[in-house]
Tab-separated table of C-alpha atoms in Angstrom:
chain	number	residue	atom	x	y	z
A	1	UNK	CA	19.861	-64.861	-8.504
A	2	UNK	CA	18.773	-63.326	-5.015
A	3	UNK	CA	19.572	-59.943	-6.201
A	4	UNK	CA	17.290	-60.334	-9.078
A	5	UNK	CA	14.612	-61.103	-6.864
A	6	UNK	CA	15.690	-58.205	-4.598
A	7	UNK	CA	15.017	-56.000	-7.513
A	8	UNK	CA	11.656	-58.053	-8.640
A	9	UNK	CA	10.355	-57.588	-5.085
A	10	UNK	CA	10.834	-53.878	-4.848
A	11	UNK	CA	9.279	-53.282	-8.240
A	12	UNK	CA	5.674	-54.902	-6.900
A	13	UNK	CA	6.489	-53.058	-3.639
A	14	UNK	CA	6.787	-49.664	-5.451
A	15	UNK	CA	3.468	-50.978	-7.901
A	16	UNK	CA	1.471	-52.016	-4.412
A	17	UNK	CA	1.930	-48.419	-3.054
A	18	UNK	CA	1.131	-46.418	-6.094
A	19	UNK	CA	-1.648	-48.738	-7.188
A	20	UNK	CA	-3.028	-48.436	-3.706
A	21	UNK	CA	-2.468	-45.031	-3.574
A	22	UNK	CA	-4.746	-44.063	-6.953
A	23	UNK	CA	-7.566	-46.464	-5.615
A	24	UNK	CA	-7.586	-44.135	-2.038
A	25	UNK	CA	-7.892	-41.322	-4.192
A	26	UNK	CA	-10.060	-42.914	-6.952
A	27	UNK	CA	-13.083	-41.014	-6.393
A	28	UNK	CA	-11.247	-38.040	-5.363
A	29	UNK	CA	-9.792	-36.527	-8.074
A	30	UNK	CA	-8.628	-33.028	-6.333
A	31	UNK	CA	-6.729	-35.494	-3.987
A	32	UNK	CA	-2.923	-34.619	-4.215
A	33	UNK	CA	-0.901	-37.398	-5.544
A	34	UNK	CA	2.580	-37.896	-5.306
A	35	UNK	CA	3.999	-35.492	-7.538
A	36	UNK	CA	2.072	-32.412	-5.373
A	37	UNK	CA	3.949	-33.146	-2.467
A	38	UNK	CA	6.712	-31.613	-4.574
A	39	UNK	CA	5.185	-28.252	-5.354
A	40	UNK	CA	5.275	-25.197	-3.202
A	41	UNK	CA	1.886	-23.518	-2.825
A	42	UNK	CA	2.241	-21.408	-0.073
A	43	UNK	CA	0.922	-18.434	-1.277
A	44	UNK	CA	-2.164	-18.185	1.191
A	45	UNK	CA	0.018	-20.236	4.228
A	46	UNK	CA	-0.547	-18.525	7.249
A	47	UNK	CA	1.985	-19.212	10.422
A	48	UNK	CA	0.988	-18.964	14.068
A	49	UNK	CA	3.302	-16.598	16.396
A	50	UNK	CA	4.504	-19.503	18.046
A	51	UNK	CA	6.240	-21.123	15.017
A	52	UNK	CA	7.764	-18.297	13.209
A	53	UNK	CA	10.683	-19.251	14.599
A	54	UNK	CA	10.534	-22.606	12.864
A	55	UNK	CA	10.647	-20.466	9.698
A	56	UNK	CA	13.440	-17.978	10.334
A	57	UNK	CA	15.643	-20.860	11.398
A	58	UNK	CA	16.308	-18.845	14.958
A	59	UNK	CA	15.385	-19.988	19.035
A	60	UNK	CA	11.856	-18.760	19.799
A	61	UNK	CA	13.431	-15.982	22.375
A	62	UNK	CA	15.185	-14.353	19.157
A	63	UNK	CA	12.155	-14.509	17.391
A	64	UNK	CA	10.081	-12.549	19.521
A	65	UNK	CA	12.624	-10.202	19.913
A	66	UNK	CA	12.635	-9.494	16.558
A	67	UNK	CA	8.744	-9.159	16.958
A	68	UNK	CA	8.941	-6.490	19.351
A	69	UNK	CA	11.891	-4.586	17.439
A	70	UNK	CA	9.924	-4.720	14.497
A	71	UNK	CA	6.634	-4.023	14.336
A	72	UNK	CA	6.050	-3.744	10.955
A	73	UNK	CA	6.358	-7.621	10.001
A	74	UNK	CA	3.154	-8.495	8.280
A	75	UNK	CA	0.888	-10.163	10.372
A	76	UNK	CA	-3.069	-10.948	10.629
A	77	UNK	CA	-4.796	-10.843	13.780
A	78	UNK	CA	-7.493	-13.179	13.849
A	79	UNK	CA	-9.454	-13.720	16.843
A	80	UNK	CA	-6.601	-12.234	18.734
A	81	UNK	CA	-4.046	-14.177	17.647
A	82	UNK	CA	-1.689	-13.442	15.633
A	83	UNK	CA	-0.708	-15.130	12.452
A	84	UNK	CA	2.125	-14.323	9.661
A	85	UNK	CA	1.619	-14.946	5.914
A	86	UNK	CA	4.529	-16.996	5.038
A	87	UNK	CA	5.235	-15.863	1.417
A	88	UNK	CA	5.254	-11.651	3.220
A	89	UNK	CA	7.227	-13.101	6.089
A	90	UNK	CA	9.642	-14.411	3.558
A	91	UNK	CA	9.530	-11.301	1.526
A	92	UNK	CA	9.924	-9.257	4.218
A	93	UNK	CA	13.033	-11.090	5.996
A	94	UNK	CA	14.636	-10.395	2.494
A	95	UNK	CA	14.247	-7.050	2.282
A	96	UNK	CA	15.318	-6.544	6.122
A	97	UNK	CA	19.031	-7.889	5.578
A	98	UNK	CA	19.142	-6.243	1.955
């Protein structure tokens, strides 16, 4: 018996949060739902100097060491900073180790 109202209580948990999610988005319809979260669109993603590290998976000292070694990474400048497009960063790591 509680287990069945365990289950009968998530259901109008689960209900709540997607019912209140469409009305937050109701008169938004380019909003991203729940099933965009999912999809990777980082074609035009652009990464700051300072977190490329995050993206290689290395410390930040290894990073910009492999900055300076290389430097033909693609990169932007943009009012003097310097960003990476993720998808060429990507691209490019996998050519380095091939």
């Amino acid at each position: 018996m509680e287990i069945d109202l365990l289950w009968i209580g998530i259901g109008i948990a689960v209900a709540g949060y997607f019912i209140g999610d469409g009305l937050k988005n109701f008169k938004n319809p380019n909003a991203k739902g729940i099933s965009d979260i999912f999809e990777d669109d980082d074609d035009h993603e652009l990464i700051k100097e300072t977190d490329v590290h995050y993206l290689i998976g290395i410390s930040k000292e290894d990073a910009n060491q492999l900055i300076k070694d290389h430097p033909d990474i693609p990169h932007i400048l943009i009012n003097n900073k310097v960003y990476y497009p993720k998808v060429k960063l990507r691209k490019w790591l996998k050519d380095l180790g091939s």
